[in-house]
């Protein structure tokens, strides 16, 4: 089976910064959409364009051939998939379940096993590319699960992203996303340390970005978040509390493998410090706060 916009009904649960844009692309591609979000008002825009509101994750599953989820934490994922009357309980026969939340590899395997026991498809498919990538349908999508399930829902992935890779069996998508978040940890430190240095040395940091933003030090984070750091624009594209969640998952997975990641630990500690001082709902660019007020 391959999804088809004339026949396949798609459920989408979790309509926050990422999910709202991603669901919007699936709707714009012509699929009939069933939606649910903890705060109902966030579904208004999609419902106004023809999506059907459902009263629970289970109700979404009962109405959909493919269910996509983009919620916040592993606990949210576990509740909506494995809870009583949840997605796995209520899914249509032969449905495919796709969790795009950044979550735990072990939970992805648990959901895969529960889904397969009921003859359902199951993929873990976290993303990278930020709120900008979600808005512009340019996400990198990292998938774990069976190749047949992956191929069957490819048109839905293509509606949301441009780089779509099957990385291995269940859990491999989440493990790949952890690699992504480990790269981000080191890169964020480099970005804030360079900009703090530029400011302290009396340079114009925006002008500095014009030089270093195209050379060997160039990066997505430097070019997208650097200008926001300089402007002290801390509006969230990616919440600090979600990034701390991701680093905690990566750290505990690495610990379980006997792998020490000192740069990840350092970055996580700095984020925890500014979160405790009130920045947990800021965007990740607020890491520059950890370098301010140094006499
Ligand atoms: P967000 O704005 O907080 O969106 C999460 C949405 O899920 C919220 O609307 C929330 O409802 C809803 N939700 C949570 N638990 C739910 C439940 N049990 N039932 C129904 N709805 C539920 O966060 P986001 O930035 O979109 O991130 C979503 C996920 O993607 C996170 O795991 C994050 O780490 C990951 N991610 C984010 C980015 C980024 O740049 N933002 C990039 C890649 C990956 P409420 O509206 O009531 O809060």
PDB file of C-alpha atoms and ligand atoms in Angstrom, residues 13-20 22 36-42 53 56-57 69-77 79-80 99-103 126-134 139-140 142 177 180-181 236-239 241-243 245-246 281 284, ligand 1:
ATOM      1  CA  UNK A  13      -1.696  14.947  16.780  1.00  0.00           C
ATOM      2  CA  UNK A  14       0.375  17.803  18.242  1.00  0.00           C
ATOM      3  CA  UNK A  15      -0.069  21.156  16.547  1.00  0.00           C
ATOM      4  CA  UNK A  16       2.637  23.284  18.127  1.00  0.00           C
ATOM      5  CA  UNK A  17       5.486  25.230  16.529  1.00  0.00           C
ATOM      6  CA  UNK A  18       6.452  22.259  14.324  1.00  0.00           C
ATOM      7  CA  UNK A  19       3.281  20.187  14.030  1.00  0.00           C
ATOM      8  CA  UNK A  20       1.014  22.989  12.826  1.00  0.00           C
ATOM      9  CA  UNK A  22       3.828  20.047   9.067  1.00  0.00           C
ATOM     10  CA  UNK A  36      -6.170  16.667  17.832  1.00  0.00           C
ATOM     11  CA  UNK A  37      -4.080  18.871  20.114  1.00  0.00           C
ATOM     12  CA  UNK A  38      -4.068  19.305  23.892  1.00  0.00           C
ATOM     13  CA  UNK A  39      -4.988  22.981  23.442  1.00  0.00           C
ATOM     14  CA  UNK A  40      -7.878  22.867  20.986  1.00  0.00           C
ATOM     15  CA  UNK A  41      -7.525  26.440  19.685  1.00  0.00           C
ATOM     16  CA  UNK A  42      -4.248  25.555  17.940  1.00  0.00           C
ATOM     17  CA  UNK A  53     -11.373  17.933  14.859  1.00  0.00           C
ATOM     18  CA  UNK A  56      -8.864  12.381  21.591  1.00  0.00           C
ATOM     19  CA  UNK A  57      -5.755  10.697  20.134  1.00  0.00           C
ATOM     20  CA  UNK A  69       2.340  12.594  16.039  1.00  0.00           C
ATOM     21  CA  UNK A  70       4.476  15.624  16.927  1.00  0.00           C
ATOM     22  CA  UNK A  71       4.045  16.168  20.662  1.00  0.00           C
ATOM     23  CA  UNK A  72       6.544  17.350  23.276  1.00  0.00           C
ATOM     24  CA  UNK A  73       8.089  14.722  25.568  1.00  0.00           C
ATOM     25  CA  UNK A  74       8.519  10.926  25.638  1.00  0.00           C
ATOM     26  CA  UNK A  75       5.854  10.836  28.388  1.00  0.00           C
ATOM     27  CA  UNK A  76       3.364  12.501  25.992  1.00  0.00           C
ATOM     28  CA  UNK A  77       4.283   9.976  23.294  1.00  0.00           C
ATOM     29  CA  UNK A  79       0.466   8.303  26.916  1.00  0.00           C
ATOM     30  CA  UNK A  80      -1.076   8.864  23.491  1.00  0.00           C
ATOM     31  CA  UNK A  99       6.003   9.424  15.651  1.00  0.00           C
ATOM     32  CA  UNK A 100       7.958  12.533  14.627  1.00  0.00           C
ATOM     33  CA  UNK A 101       8.489  13.832  18.190  1.00  0.00           C
ATOM     34  CA  UNK A 102      12.096  13.824  19.407  1.00  0.00           C
ATOM     35  CA  UNK A 103      11.797  10.960  21.880  1.00  0.00           C
ATOM     36  CA  UNK A 126      12.144  12.725  14.170  1.00  0.00           C
ATOM     37  CA  UNK A 127      13.172  15.786  12.214  1.00  0.00           C
ATOM     38  CA  UNK A 128      15.792  18.512  11.992  1.00  0.00           C
ATOM     39  CA  UNK A 129      15.624  21.912  10.331  1.00  0.00           C
ATOM     40  CA  UNK A 130      13.860  23.919  13.009  1.00  0.00           C
ATOM     41  CA  UNK A 131      10.695  25.973  12.804  1.00  0.00           C
ATOM     42  CA  UNK A 132      11.999  27.440   9.524  1.00  0.00           C
ATOM     43  CA  UNK A 133      12.446  23.973   7.998  1.00  0.00           C
ATOM     44  CA  UNK A 134       8.935  23.007   9.138  1.00  0.00           C
ATOM     45  CA  UNK A 139      12.973  19.173   7.035  1.00  0.00           C
ATOM     46  CA  UNK A 140      15.549  16.432   7.296  1.00  0.00           C
ATOM     47  CA  UNK A 142      15.413  10.486  10.089  1.00  0.00           C
ATOM     48  CA  UNK A 177      18.319  12.534  15.920  1.00  0.00           C
ATOM     49  CA  UNK A 180      22.029  15.599  15.345  1.00  0.00           C
ATOM     50  CA  UNK A 181      21.481  17.071  18.825  1.00  0.00           C
ATOM     51  CA  UNK A 236      11.304  30.480  20.732  1.00  0.00           C
ATOM     52  CA  UNK A 237      11.732  28.603  17.461  1.00  0.00           C
ATOM     53  CA  UNK A 238      13.002  25.668  19.526  1.00  0.00           C
ATOM     54  CA  UNK A 239      12.282  25.763  23.265  1.00  0.00           C
ATOM     55  CA  UNK A 241      13.222  22.934  27.762  1.00  0.00           C
ATOM     56  CA  UNK A 242      12.862  20.677  24.713  1.00  0.00           C
ATOM     57  CA  UNK A 243      16.568  20.873  23.980  1.00  0.00           C
ATOM     58  CA  UNK A 245      15.059  16.945  27.124  1.00  0.00           C
ATOM     59  CA  UNK A 246      16.977  15.937  23.982  1.00  0.00           C
ATOM     60  CA  UNK A 281      10.582  28.910  27.440  1.00  0.00           C
ATOM     61  CA  UNK A 284      17.872  27.950  22.218  1.00  0.00           C
TER      62      UNK A 284
HETATM   63  P1  LIG B   1       5.453  22.656  20.925  1.00  0.00           P
HETATM   64  O1  LIG B   1       5.220  23.958  20.253  1.00  0.00           O
HETATM   65  O2  LIG B   1       5.414  22.593  22.419  1.00  0.00           O
HETATM   66  O3  LIG B   1       4.411  21.603  20.308  1.00  0.00           O
HETATM   67  C1  LIG B   1       4.029  20.396  20.920  1.00  0.00           C
HETATM   68  C2  LIG B   1       2.526  20.292  20.764  1.00  0.00           C
HETATM   69  O4  LIG B   1       2.098  19.009  21.200  1.00  0.00           O
HETATM   70  C3  LIG B   1       1.793  21.334  21.625  1.00  0.00           C
HETATM   71  O5  LIG B   1       0.846  22.009  20.830  1.00  0.00           O
HETATM   72  C4  LIG B   1       1.152  20.485  22.713  1.00  0.00           C
HETATM   73  O6  LIG B   1      -0.098  20.959  23.163  1.00  0.00           O
HETATM   74  C5  LIG B   1       0.947  19.180  21.991  1.00  0.00           C
HETATM   75  N1  LIG B   1       0.884  18.056  22.934  1.00  0.00           N
HETATM   76  C6  LIG B   1       1.764  17.707  23.885  1.00  0.00           C
HETATM   77  N2  LIG B   1       1.337  16.624  24.542  1.00  0.00           N
HETATM   78  C7  LIG B   1       0.150  16.294  23.980  1.00  0.00           C
HETATM   79  C8  LIG B   1      -0.767  15.267  24.216  1.00  0.00           C
HETATM   80  N3  LIG B   1      -0.565  14.353  25.188  1.00  0.00           N
HETATM   81  N4  LIG B   1      -1.890  15.226  23.461  1.00  0.00           N
HETATM   82  C9  LIG B   1      -2.081  16.146  22.505  1.00  0.00           C
HETATM   83  N5  LIG B   1      -1.252  17.156  22.217  1.00  0.00           N
HETATM   84  C10 LIG B   1      -0.131  17.206  22.958  1.00  0.00           C
HETATM   85  O7  LIG B   1       6.863  22.062  20.493  1.00  0.00           O
HETATM   86  P2  LIG B   1       7.538  21.989  19.044  1.00  0.00           P
HETATM   87  O8  LIG B   1       8.620  22.993  18.980  1.00  0.00           O
HETATM   88  O9  LIG B   1       6.507  21.920  17.992  1.00  0.00           O
HETATM   89  O10 LIG B   1       8.282  20.577  19.185  1.00  0.00           O
HETATM   90  C11 LIG B   1       7.586  19.343  19.078  1.00  0.00           C
HETATM   91  C12 LIG B   1       8.607  18.207  19.156  1.00  0.00           C
HETATM   92  O11 LIG B   1       9.518  18.325  18.058  1.00  0.00           O
HETATM   93  C13 LIG B   1       9.459  18.199  20.416  1.00  0.00           C
HETATM   94  O12 LIG B   1       9.741  16.871  20.781  1.00  0.00           O
HETATM   95  C14 LIG B   1      10.729  18.926  19.980  1.00  0.00           C
HETATM   96  O13 LIG B   1      11.844  18.531  20.756  1.00  0.00           O
HETATM   97  C15 LIG B   1      10.850  18.453  18.541  1.00  0.00           C
HETATM   98  N6  LIG B   1      11.544  19.359  17.601  1.00  0.00           N
HETATM   99  C16 LIG B   1      11.373  20.699  17.645  1.00  0.00           C
HETATM  100  C17 LIG B   1      12.029  21.506  16.722  1.00  0.00           C
HETATM  101  C18 LIG B   1      11.900  23.008  16.737  1.00  0.00           C
HETATM  102  O14 LIG B   1      12.750  23.682  16.124  1.00  0.00           O
HETATM  103  N7  LIG B   1      10.894  23.580  17.351  1.00  0.00           N
HETATM  104  C19 LIG B   1      12.855  20.943  15.751  1.00  0.00           C
HETATM  105  C20 LIG B   1      12.970  19.554  15.692  1.00  0.00           C
HETATM  106  C21 LIG B   1      12.313  18.765  16.629  1.00  0.00           C
HETATM  107  P3  LIG B   1      -0.292  22.411  23.829  1.00  0.00           P
HETATM  108  O15 LIG B   1      -0.615  23.302  22.661  1.00  0.00           O
HETATM  109  O16 LIG B   1      -1.402  22.256  24.792  1.00  0.00           O
HETATM  110  O17 LIG B   1       1.031  22.756  24.502  1.00  0.00           O
END
